Every structure is written in structure tokens, then in C-alpha cells.
């Protein structure tokens, strides 16, 4: 369905971040782990083509999901890793083709902690835990104190490789979101307890990354408006985190929500249409002057325009719509309300929809993208098979890194 709109100027105007960098429009391609790296932590041609397509599609800012700071705790063995082994040639091919048309390309710096890809490593989060079937070890204080340097050296490599900014990944249940969440963080030392104490490691990481990349380089954070888990981070507490972030040098706070913790609600598995975390964004706006982005549930241009016209956020974050239609920003920026057709499956298993979208990313990066869309089970099987192959390469590559 196509409708013409008049207020598209709300999306098609540039924005100056506090660090001085300018983003050419208000559409942000939210981080989506594509699992398309080569199994040894470096980008592939398929992955580069995927990001090029998003840049050609007109997005102002594109964020590469789950770029790992520590190969021991990846979200997937198809992640990029920034470290001594990094191949600058392929990273620079990625950043240069992903930034054509003046798009910004940022690396989302991640560490999966207690949600790491398990065949690679024993799970380790802020605290030793057993919740139902789920078990993980807790990090020692010494291990926690190494994190800021790990993020800072990954940020240094990202900058050298041509990324135009970085995002600290503190949402969806991965390590830093575990630190923020009272469900996962039961620590009795300086990194646990009050919201401020649980946020401490995030603040330390931001400071170290800032010192490494300098004042003019964008640093963002993506955080949960709540974990949507019993005993997890509530909206009230997440607002406390925003207040803490007010005193840091972050240039952009991206708000999302949900968790990939087993049994939890992930926003990428949700089917409904319309901004998911709008109430929280409104409350966040009232307590911070930091630039804000809102991600989750946008399926129509009209929804994005309504949110932008309220001035509650500065950017609209898009995930699944950009898998279904990478050229959608050009339409929306020209006032054409292109609405992609969303796949519907009867009772998908937990994580099934996200696996389906992940394999759709591979089709988008491949030359033969017009191949038939797989059914849900085939996509899940292909996803698991690809991860198994990448995992054996990963183990061989990184086995000596402790
Ligand atoms: C295939 C897929 C992979 C994702 N990987 C990441 C990720 O690496 N980092 C992240 O912060 N969010 C990730 N997400 C969540 C999205 O960034 C976004 O927050 C979520 O899909 C809701 O936005 P949407 O309704 O526009 O899809 C992923 C989502 C999908 C569909």
C-alpha cells in the first residue's frame, strides 16, 4: 500500500550530535546481528553487500550489530570481532561501501556475557545464577575491571577501520544489560546494588571509550526501557539509568526493550505494529537533553512521523522493515508510505522469527536474493547449521585468547 505524505521533512532533515558529527536524516538502521562474518571475526562480501544496500536505500545511520570486544563471549560465531587478528582490508571495504551516499556506519560493541553462544564458551555474567534451566557463572571483580579497556581497544580499531561512530550495546539481555538488570546482577561489590551502582561499569566503559576515540567521534548507547522479565529492569529503574547517562559524554541514547533470555519476550519476535516503547520515550524525554532514538514496532511511515512530530525523540530506529525492504528510507523520505508485507507463521517457536529474519539478511546480501523465501523450519535449520560451521572455525581461530 502506498500513500503520499506531506510532513516527511520531519524525517528528511539533518541532525548535529553533541560531538559535532552530522547525521543526514532521522532514519537509523538499528543493530541487527547478521551472522555473516567469516567465522574468524572478519566481514565477508555478502555482509558488505548487505550494508551497501542499506546505504543505497537512503538510511542516515546504519549500525552493525554485535561487533564483539571479546572473542570468548560472542552472541554468534558469525559476529565480527575487533582485536589483534582483525583484517583491516575487509573492515575498510565494509565501512567504505556501507557509508556511500553519506550514511554514517557505526559498530555496536558487544559482549554477550551470560547469553554467549554456548557451544563456544561457558556462560558468564555479572553473577553466578541458576534460573530454571538457565545457569551461568559470575565474573570476578578483576574480570569486570578489564571490560573498559576491552571496549576502548575495540573502539580504537573501529575508528581506524573507518567506522564513523560506535554504540555500546547495553540492551536485549546481553552483558551490559545484565549488569543493569537486578535479575542478573546480584553483586555485592561496587558494581551491584542500586541503579547507579549497576550502571557503574557502563559509565566506566563510556569514559574509557571517549578517552580513546576523542571528543569528535560519536558514541551511542542502546538500552532497554525494561527487560519485560519478572525481577528484571523496570521502566522506573531504566529512567534512573537515563539520569546516570546524563552525566556521561554519550551522543545518542537508543531506546528499545525486551530480552533474548530463554523464555523472555524479544521485540524482534513481536508481531504487532506501532512504536512499542513510546511511553518510556516520552518519560525519558522529560529527564534528559541527550539526543534520543526510539526503536521497535515501526512498520509504517505515518507511525514514524507521529512520533517525530511530538518531538519526543530525534531518530526513528528501524529493524525488520529494513530487512523486508532495504530501500524503504528513500520512499519514506520522499513521503511515500511504503508498508512492507510482514511474514506470518502459525505459532513460531521462541526465537524462530528472529532466526527467519537473520536468514533473510543473508538472502539480502547474496546475489541470488530473489530465491524463494524459506519456510520457518528451513530458516531455523539453515541458521543452526551455519552457526555450527562457523563455530568450529571460531574455536580454531580464537582458542588461545583468554
Ligand atoms: C535478525 C535480528 C537481529 C537483531 N540483532 C540485534 C543486535 O545485534 N543488536 C541489537 O541491539 N538488537 C538487535 N536486534 C533488535 C533490533 O535492533 C530491534 O531493536 C528490534 O528488531 C525491534 O525493532 P523492529 O520492530 O523495527 O524490528 C535484532 C533484530 C533482528 C530482527
GROMACS .gro file of C-alpha atoms and ligand atoms in nm:
model
  433
    1UNK     CA    1   0.000   0.000   0.000
    2UNK     CA    2   0.134   0.344  -0.088
    3UNK     CA    3   0.014   0.678   0.047
    4UNK     CA    4   0.170   1.019  -0.010
    5UNK     CA    5   0.256   1.230   0.295
    6UNK     CA    6   0.349   1.592   0.335
    7UNK     CA    7   0.532   1.610   0.665
    8UNK     CA    8   0.823   1.391   0.552
    9UNK     CA    9   1.054   1.683   0.622
   10UNK     CA   10   1.043   1.568   0.985
   11UNK     CA   11   1.247   1.268   0.873
   12UNK     CA   12   1.440   1.424   0.589
   13UNK     CA   13   1.641   1.676   0.786
   14UNK     CA   14   1.990   1.650   0.929
   15UNK     CA   15   2.084   1.633   1.296
   16UNK     CA   16   2.402   1.752   1.469
   17UNK     CA   17   2.516   1.527   1.752
   18UNK     CA   18   2.682   1.681   2.060
   19UNK     CA   19   3.024   1.561   1.939
   20UNK     CA   20   2.977   1.769   1.621
   21UNK     CA   21   2.906   1.486   1.373
   22UNK     CA   22   2.605   1.537   1.145
   23UNK     CA   23   2.360   1.262   1.051
   24UNK     CA   24   2.191   1.343   0.721
   25UNK     CA   25   1.839   1.229   0.814
   26UNK     CA   26   1.643   1.083   1.105
   27UNK     CA   27   1.623   0.717   0.996
   28UNK     CA   28   1.854   0.483   1.181
   29UNK     CA   29   1.912   0.122   1.081
   30UNK     CA   30   1.913  -0.040   1.422
   31UNK     CA   31   2.176  -0.301   1.502
   32UNK     CA   32   2.083  -0.645   1.369
   33UNK     CA   33   2.324  -0.930   1.417
   34UNK     CA   34   2.352  -1.079   1.069
   35UNK     CA   35   2.581  -1.373   1.145
   36UNK     CA   36   2.750  -1.310   0.811
   37UNK     CA   37   3.113  -1.275   0.919
   38UNK     CA   38   3.356  -1.549   0.813
   39UNK     CA   39   3.364  -1.745   1.140
   40UNK     CA   40   3.702  -1.589   1.217
   41UNK     CA   41   3.562  -1.249   1.312
   42UNK     CA   42   3.607  -1.066   0.981
   43UNK     CA   43   3.347  -0.934   0.734
   44UNK     CA   44   3.251  -1.122   0.417
   45UNK     CA   45   3.149  -0.991   0.075
   46UNK     CA   46   2.789  -1.092   0.144
   47UNK     CA   47   2.789  -0.884   0.462
   48UNK     CA   48   2.950  -0.586   0.288
   49UNK     CA   49   2.690  -0.600   0.011
   50UNK     CA   50   2.414  -0.603   0.273
   51UNK     CA   51   2.537  -0.280   0.432
   52UNK     CA   52   2.594  -0.121   0.093
   53UNK     CA   53   2.229  -0.189   0.010
   54UNK     CA   54   2.114  -0.012   0.326
   55UNK     CA   55   2.336   0.289   0.244
   56UNK     CA   56   2.196   0.295  -0.110
   57UNK     CA   57   1.849   0.271   0.041
   58UNK     CA   58   1.896   0.615   0.196
   59UNK     CA   59   1.931   0.544   0.567
   60UNK     CA   60   2.111   0.823   0.762
   61UNK     CA   61   2.282   0.597   1.014
   62UNK     CA   62   2.348   0.226   0.995
   63UNK     CA   63   2.468   0.025   1.295
   64UNK     CA   64   2.643  -0.311   1.258
   65UNK     CA   65   2.505  -0.537   1.531
   66UNK     CA   66   2.708  -0.739   1.780
   67UNK     CA   67   3.063  -0.645   1.691
   68UNK     CA   68   3.245  -0.831   1.965
   69UNK     CA   69   3.503  -0.687   2.201
   70UNK     CA   70   3.600  -1.034   2.335
   71UNK     CA   71   3.601  -1.347   2.115
   72UNK     CA   72   3.531  -1.560   2.422
   73UNK     CA   73   3.172  -1.438   2.460
   74UNK     CA   74   3.015  -1.383   2.117
   75UNK     CA   75   2.643  -1.367   2.059
   76UNK     CA   76   2.703  -1.575   1.746
   77UNK     CA   77   3.008  -1.727   1.576
   78UNK     CA   78   2.906  -1.519   1.274
   79UNK     CA   79   2.986  -1.192   1.458
   80UNK     CA   80   3.266  -0.954   1.364
   81UNK     CA   81   3.535  -0.929   1.635
   82UNK     CA   82   3.766  -0.632   1.677
   83UNK     CA   83   4.104  -0.743   1.804
   84UNK     CA   84   4.464  -0.821   1.710
   85UNK     CA   85   4.355  -1.061   1.438
   86UNK     CA   86   4.130  -0.801   1.266
   87UNK     CA   87   4.162  -0.776   0.890
   88UNK     CA   88   4.163  -0.405   0.810
   89UNK     CA   89   4.122  -0.462   0.438
   90UNK     CA   90   3.784  -0.631   0.477
   91UNK     CA   91   3.675  -0.397   0.758
   92UNK     CA   92   3.758  -0.095   0.543
   93UNK     CA   93   3.573  -0.246   0.248
   94UNK     CA   94   3.272  -0.275   0.479
   95UNK     CA   95   3.292   0.077   0.618
   96UNK     CA   96   3.354   0.244   0.282
   97UNK     CA   97   3.071   0.065   0.100
   98UNK     CA   98   2.836   0.099   0.397
   99UNK     CA   99   2.887   0.476   0.405
  100UNK     CA  100   2.818   0.562   0.043
  101UNK     CA  101   2.559   0.837   0.000
  102UNK     CA  102   2.693   0.997   0.317
  103UNK     CA  103   2.544   0.737   0.553
  104UNK     CA  104   2.710   0.701   0.891
  105UNK     CA  105   2.826   0.349   0.976
  106UNK     CA  106   2.871   0.266   1.344
  107UNK     CA  107   2.986  -0.054   1.514
  108UNK     CA  108   2.773  -0.182   1.801
  109UNK     CA  109   3.031  -0.300   2.053
  110UNK     CA  110   2.901  -0.614   2.217
  111UNK     CA  111   2.982  -0.883   2.471
  112UNK     CA  112   2.715  -1.146   2.521
  113UNK     CA  113   2.815  -1.247   2.876
  114UNK     CA  114   2.562  -1.493   3.014
  115UNK     CA  115   2.390  -1.512   2.674
  116UNK     CA  116   2.704  -1.604   2.479
  117UNK     CA  117   2.682  -1.867   2.206
  118UNK     CA  118   2.710  -2.161   2.440
  119UNK     CA  119   2.897  -2.418   2.235
  120UNK     CA  120   3.191  -2.175   2.234
  121UNK     CA  121   3.218  -2.087   2.596
  122UNK     CA  122   3.073  -2.145   2.940
  123UNK     CA  123   2.828  -1.866   3.012
  124UNK     CA  124   2.947  -1.591   3.243
  125UNK     CA  125   2.755  -1.282   3.354
  126UNK     CA  126   2.764  -1.035   3.643
  127UNK     CA  127   2.665  -1.303   3.898
  128UNK     CA  128   2.656  -1.679   3.937
  129UNK     CA  129   2.295  -1.775   3.869
  130UNK     CA  130   2.057  -2.060   3.824
  131UNK     CA  131   1.712  -1.963   3.699
  132UNK     CA  132   1.513  -2.269   3.593
  133UNK     CA  133   1.723  -2.447   3.331
  134UNK     CA  134   1.947  -2.144   3.289
  135UNK     CA  135   2.284  -2.139   3.464
  136UNK     CA  136   2.584  -1.908   3.443
  137UNK     CA  137   2.898  -1.821   3.634
  138UNK     CA  138   2.969  -1.475   3.776
  139UNK     CA  139   3.259  -1.253   3.671
  140UNK     CA  140   3.531  -1.174   3.925
  141UNK     CA  141   3.592  -0.809   4.009
  142UNK     CA  142   3.918  -0.831   3.818
  143UNK     CA  143   3.735  -0.956   3.508
  144UNK     CA  144   3.487  -0.670   3.536
  145UNK     CA  145   3.764  -0.415   3.572
  146UNK     CA  146   3.914  -0.532   3.238
  147UNK     CA  147   3.595  -0.452   3.045
  148UNK     CA  148   3.652  -0.075   2.990
  149UNK     CA  149   3.990  -0.143   2.826
  150UNK     CA  150   3.838  -0.415   2.607
  151UNK     CA  151   3.566  -0.180   2.482
  152UNK     CA  152   3.817   0.104   2.436
  153UNK     CA  153   4.058  -0.102   2.229
  154UNK     CA  154   3.773  -0.232   2.014
  155UNK     CA  155   3.657   0.129   1.964
  156UNK     CA  156   4.010   0.227   1.859
  157UNK     CA  157   4.012  -0.047   1.594
  158UNK     CA  158   3.662   0.053   1.481
  159UNK     CA  159   3.774   0.412   1.429
  160UNK     CA  160   4.091   0.307   1.248
  161UNK     CA  161   3.887   0.077   1.022
  162UNK     CA  162   3.662   0.364   0.912
  163UNK     CA  163   3.356   0.323   1.132
  164UNK     CA  164   3.218   0.673   1.191
  165UNK     CA  165   3.094   0.601   1.543
  166UNK     CA  166   3.035   0.328   1.799
  167UNK     CA  167   2.739   0.213   2.000
  168UNK     CA  168   2.773   0.049   2.342
  169UNK     CA  169   2.537  -0.250   2.343
  170UNK     CA  170   2.351  -0.246   2.677
  171UNK     CA  171   2.018  -0.398   2.582
  172UNK     CA  172   1.826  -0.714   2.497
  173UNK     CA  173   1.978  -0.923   2.775
  174UNK     CA  174   2.346  -0.920   2.678
  175UNK     CA  175   2.633  -0.844   2.918
  176UNK     CA  176   2.583  -0.474   2.994
  177UNK     CA  177   2.209  -0.513   3.007
  178UNK     CA  178   2.271  -0.799   3.253
  179UNK     CA  179   2.471  -0.556   3.468
  180UNK     CA  180   2.183  -0.306   3.462
  181UNK     CA  181   1.926  -0.572   3.549
  182UNK     CA  182   1.867  -0.675   3.912
  183UNK     CA  183   1.766  -1.019   3.786
  184UNK     CA  184   2.116  -1.092   3.658
  185UNK     CA  185   2.324  -0.855   3.870
  186UNK     CA  186   2.327  -0.975   4.232
  187UNK     CA  187   2.675  -0.843   4.303
  188UNK     CA  188   2.764  -0.717   4.648
  189UNK     CA  189   3.065  -0.510   4.533
  190UNK     CA  190   3.072  -0.160   4.377
  191UNK     CA  191   2.916  -0.292   4.052
  192UNK     CA  192   2.595  -0.418   4.215
  193UNK     CA  193   2.311  -0.285   4.430
  194UNK     CA  194   2.146   0.050   4.340
  195UNK     CA  195   2.071   0.154   3.982
  196UNK     CA  196   2.373   0.387   3.999
  197UNK     CA  197   2.599   0.102   4.112
  198UNK     CA  198   2.466  -0.135   3.845
  199UNK     CA  199   2.530   0.138   3.585
  200UNK     CA  200   2.887   0.196   3.707
  201UNK     CA  201   3.055  -0.038   3.460
  202UNK     CA  202   2.864   0.125   3.173
  203UNK     CA  203   2.984   0.470   3.282
  204UNK     CA  204   3.342   0.345   3.314
  205UNK     CA  205   3.324   0.196   2.965
  206UNK     CA  206   3.187   0.518   2.813
  207UNK     CA  207   3.468   0.721   2.979
  208UNK     CA  208   3.741   0.487   2.854
  209UNK     CA  209   3.597   0.472   2.504
  210UNK     CA  210   3.569   0.854   2.496
  211UNK     CA  211   3.929   0.893   2.609
  212UNK     CA  212   4.034   0.656   2.330
  213UNK     CA  213   3.832   0.796   2.037
  214UNK     CA  214   3.844   1.168   2.123
  215UNK     CA  215   3.573   1.430   2.162
  216UNK     CA  216   3.456   1.447   1.800
  217UNK     CA  217   3.367   1.079   1.749
  218UNK     CA  218   3.006   0.968   1.810
  219UNK     CA  219   2.939   0.731   2.099
  220UNK     CA  220   2.589   0.597   2.146
  221UNK     CA  221   2.429   0.350   2.384
  222UNK     CA  222   2.137   0.118   2.319
  223UNK     CA  223   1.941   0.033   2.633
  224UNK     CA  224   1.624  -0.140   2.740
  225UNK     CA  225   1.321   0.057   2.852
  226UNK     CA  226   1.260  -0.258   3.057
  227UNK     CA  227   1.363  -0.624   3.036
  228UNK     CA  228   0.999  -0.738   3.043
  229UNK     CA  229   1.114  -1.010   3.283
  230UNK     CA  230   0.992  -1.071   3.635
  231UNK     CA  231   1.257  -0.931   3.869
  232UNK     CA  232   1.436  -0.759   3.578
  233UNK     CA  233   1.498  -0.393   3.493
  234UNK     CA  234   1.175  -0.195   3.531
  235UNK     CA  235   1.085   0.128   3.350
  236UNK     CA  236   1.142   0.327   3.669
  237UNK     CA  237   1.491   0.185   3.701
  238UNK     CA  238   1.564   0.236   3.333
  239UNK     CA  239   1.477   0.603   3.381
  240UNK     CA  240   1.736   0.603   3.661
  241UNK     CA  241   1.989   0.472   3.406
  242UNK     CA  242   1.898   0.760   3.171
  243UNK     CA  243   1.966   1.001   3.456
  244UNK     CA  244   2.308   0.843   3.506
  245UNK     CA  245   2.378   0.873   3.132
  246UNK     CA  246   2.304   1.248   3.153
  247UNK     CA  247   2.641   1.286   3.323
  248UNK     CA  248   2.834   1.098   3.054
  249UNK     CA  249   2.952   1.202   2.707
  250UNK     CA  250   2.719   0.976   2.510
  251UNK     CA  251   2.587   1.144   2.196
  252UNK     CA  252   2.275   0.936   2.147
  253UNK     CA  253   2.062   0.706   2.363
  254UNK     CA  254   1.874   0.446   2.159
  255UNK     CA  255   1.572   0.309   2.346
  256UNK     CA  256   1.443  -0.039   2.282
  257UNK     CA  257   1.331  -0.323   2.507
  258UNK     CA  258   1.283  -0.693   2.568
  259UNK     CA  259   1.537  -0.969   2.602
  260UNK     CA  260   1.671  -1.275   2.422
  261UNK     CA  261   1.689  -1.455   2.758
  262UNK     CA  262   1.525  -1.801   2.727
  263UNK     CA  263   1.150  -1.766   2.784
  264UNK     CA  264   1.155  -1.384   2.757
  265UNK     CA  265   0.989  -1.151   2.507
  266UNK     CA  266   1.220  -1.025   2.232
  267UNK     CA  267   1.099  -0.722   2.039
  268UNK     CA  268   1.215  -0.880   1.712
  269UNK     CA  269   0.978  -1.174   1.775
  270UNK     CA  270   0.678  -0.945   1.833
  271UNK     CA  271   0.418  -0.918   1.559
  272UNK     CA  272   0.222  -0.603   1.649
  273UNK     CA  273   0.260  -0.274   1.461
  274UNK     CA  274   0.320   0.070   1.615
  275UNK     CA  275   0.602   0.206   1.833
  276UNK     CA  276   0.648  -0.040   2.122
  277UNK     CA  277   0.828   0.181   2.377
  278UNK     CA  278   0.663   0.517   2.323
  279UNK     CA  279   0.556   0.576   2.687
  280UNK     CA  280   0.909   0.526   2.808
  281UNK     CA  281   1.049   0.754   2.537
  282UNK     CA  282   0.813   1.027   2.648
  283UNK     CA  283   0.925   0.992   3.008
  284UNK     CA  284   1.291   0.978   2.908
  285UNK     CA  285   1.249   1.300   2.707
  286UNK     CA  286   1.133   1.479   3.020
  287UNK     CA  287   1.450   1.393   3.213
  288UNK     CA  288   1.727   1.418   2.952
  289UNK     CA  289   1.853   1.657   2.687
  290UNK     CA  290   2.061   1.382   2.528
  291UNK     CA  291   1.955   1.301   2.171
  292UNK     CA  292   1.719   1.002   2.170
  293UNK     CA  293   1.630   0.731   1.919
  294UNK     CA  294   1.329   0.502   1.955
  295UNK     CA  295   1.337   0.152   1.809
  296UNK     CA  296   1.077  -0.123   1.793
  297UNK     CA  297   0.750  -0.171   1.610
  298UNK     CA  298   0.771   0.090   1.332
  299UNK     CA  299   0.609  -0.056   1.026
  300UNK     CA  300   0.455   0.250   0.861
  301UNK     CA  301   0.590   0.593   0.779
  302UNK     CA  302   0.287   0.752   0.944
  303UNK     CA  303   0.386   0.594   1.277
  304UNK     CA  304   0.737   0.740   1.244
  305UNK     CA  305   0.600   1.083   1.155
  306UNK     CA  306   0.361   1.086   1.451
  307UNK     CA  307   0.646   1.015   1.690
  308UNK     CA  308   0.875   1.273   1.525
  309UNK     CA  309   0.607   1.541   1.529
  310UNK     CA  310   0.572   1.500   1.907
  311UNK     CA  311   0.947   1.585   1.934
  312UNK     CA  312   0.993   1.313   2.195
  313UNK     CA  313   1.283   1.159   2.000
  314UNK     CA  314   1.534   1.271   1.740
  315UNK     CA  315   1.570   0.946   1.542
  316UNK     CA  316   1.349   0.656   1.442
  317UNK     CA  317   1.522   0.317   1.470
  318UNK     CA  318   1.419   0.055   1.218
  319UNK     CA  319   1.491  -0.317   1.223
  320UNK     CA  320   1.274  -0.570   1.046
  321UNK     CA  321   1.119  -0.330   0.792
  322UNK     CA  322   1.468  -0.274   0.653
  323UNK     CA  323   1.518  -0.647   0.606
  324UNK     CA  324   1.192  -0.671   0.415
  325UNK     CA  325   1.264  -0.353   0.216
  326UNK     CA  326   1.616  -0.204   0.232
  327UNK     CA  327   1.522   0.084   0.001
  328UNK     CA  328   1.234   0.188   0.226
  329UNK     CA  329   1.410   0.502   0.368
  330UNK     CA  330   1.417   0.661   0.022
  331UNK     CA  331   1.041   0.613  -0.004
  332UNK     CA  332   0.966   0.742   0.345
  333UNK     CA  333   1.197   1.042   0.300
  334UNK     CA  334   1.005   1.127  -0.016
  335UNK     CA  335   0.672   1.100   0.158
  336UNK     CA  336   0.578   0.763   0.014
  337UNK     CA  337   0.431   0.546   0.288
  338UNK     CA  338   0.563   0.212   0.166
  339UNK     CA  339   0.449  -0.061   0.407
  340UNK     CA  340   0.635  -0.390   0.363
  341UNK     CA  341   0.448  -0.716   0.384
  342UNK     CA  342   0.539  -0.900   0.702
  343UNK     CA  343   0.572  -1.280   0.713
  344UNK     CA  344   0.318  -1.460   0.929
  345UNK     CA  345   0.374  -1.809   1.069
  346UNK     CA  346   0.142  -2.012   1.292
  347UNK     CA  347   0.286  -2.035   1.647
  348UNK     CA  348   0.656  -1.984   1.568
  349UNK     CA  349   0.893  -2.134   1.831
  350UNK     CA  350   1.079  -1.898   2.062
  351UNK     CA  351   1.350  -1.719   1.863
  352UNK     CA  352   1.211  -1.865   1.540
  353UNK     CA  353   1.111  -1.532   1.390
  354UNK     CA  354   1.449  -1.379   1.468
  355UNK     CA  355   1.620  -1.679   1.302
  356UNK     CA  356   1.393  -1.633   0.999
  357UNK     CA  357   1.490  -1.265   0.973
  358UNK     CA  358   1.858  -1.349   1.021
  359UNK     CA  359   1.848  -1.583   0.723
  360UNK     CA  360   1.658  -1.316   0.528
  361UNK     CA  361   1.960  -1.089   0.588
  362UNK     CA  362   2.180  -1.350   0.420
  363UNK     CA  363   1.948  -1.352   0.118
  364UNK     CA  364   1.967  -0.974   0.102
  365UNK     CA  365   2.346  -0.981   0.096
  366UNK     CA  366   2.360  -1.260  -0.160
  367UNK     CA  367   2.343  -1.201  -0.530
  368UNK     CA  368   2.058  -1.453  -0.561
  369UNK     CA  369   1.834  -1.270  -0.314
  370UNK     CA  370   1.523  -1.335  -0.523
  371UNK     CA  371   1.531  -1.703  -0.433
  372UNK     CA  372   1.211  -1.821  -0.273
  373UNK     CA  373   1.167  -1.729   0.090
  374UNK     CA  374   1.222  -2.036   0.305
  375UNK     CA  375   0.955  -2.169   0.538
  376UNK     CA  376   1.018  -2.112   0.906
  377UNK     CA  377   1.164  -2.454   0.989
  378UNK     CA  378   1.404  -2.445   0.692
  379UNK     CA  379   1.527  -2.100   0.802
  380UNK     CA  380   1.583  -2.224   1.159
  381UNK     CA  381   1.767  -2.535   1.036
  382UNK     CA  382   1.984  -2.331   0.798
  383UNK     CA  383   2.063  -2.083   1.075
  384UNK     CA  384   2.171  -2.358   1.315
  385UNK     CA  385   2.376  -2.539   1.051
  386UNK     CA  386   2.557  -2.218   0.952
  387UNK     CA  387   2.633  -2.140   1.318
  388UNK     CA  388   2.775  -2.489   1.374
  389UNK     CA  389   3.014  -2.450   1.079
  390UNK     CA  390   3.120  -2.101   1.191
  391UNK     CA  391   3.168  -2.221   1.549
  392UNK     CA  392   3.435  -2.474   1.452
  393UNK     CA  393   3.626  -2.204   1.261
  394UNK     CA  394   3.583  -1.969   1.558
  395UNK     CA  395   3.719  -2.216   1.811
  396UNK     CA  396   4.024  -2.284   1.593
  397UNK     CA  397   4.086  -1.913   1.543
  398UNK     CA  398   4.043  -1.789   1.898
  399UNK     CA  399   4.129  -2.088   2.116
  400UNK     CA  400   4.446  -1.930   2.252
  401UNK     CA  401   4.286  -1.599   2.352
  402UNK     CA  402   4.197  -1.600   2.720
  403LIG     C1  403   1.759  -1.057   1.291
  403LIG     C2  404   1.768  -0.957   1.404
  403LIG     C3  405   1.888  -0.941   1.469
  403LIG     C4  406   1.899  -0.847   1.573
  403LIG     N1  407   2.022  -0.827   1.630
  403LIG     C5  408   2.038  -0.724   1.716
  403LIG     C6  409   2.168  -0.686   1.759
  403LIG     O1  410   2.270  -0.740   1.716
  403LIG     N2  411   2.178  -0.585   1.848
  403LIG     C7  412   2.067  -0.519   1.895
  403LIG     O2  413   2.082  -0.427   1.975
  403LIG     N3  414   1.944  -0.551   1.854
  403LIG     C8  415   1.926  -0.649   1.764
  403LIG     N4  416   1.803  -0.678   1.714
  403LIG     C9  417   1.688  -0.597   1.762
  403LIG    C10  418   1.662  -0.480   1.667
  403LIG     O3  419   1.769  -0.389   1.666
  403LIG    C11  420   1.535  -0.403   1.709
  403LIG     O4  421   1.559  -0.349   1.838
  403LIG    C12  422   1.412  -0.493   1.712
  403LIG     O5  423   1.408  -0.577   1.597
  403LIG    C13  424   1.285  -0.409   1.717
  403LIG     O6  425   1.280  -0.323   1.605
  403LIG     P1  426   1.181  -0.354   1.479
  403LIG     O7  427   1.043  -0.369   1.534
  403LIG     O8  428   1.198  -0.234   1.389
  403LIG     O9  429   1.230  -0.480   1.414
  403LIG    C14  430   1.787  -0.771   1.612
  403LIG    C15  431   1.666  -0.791   1.545
  403LIG    C16  432   1.656  -0.881   1.442
  403LIG    C17  433   1.525  -0.896   1.369
   0.00000   0.00000   0.00000
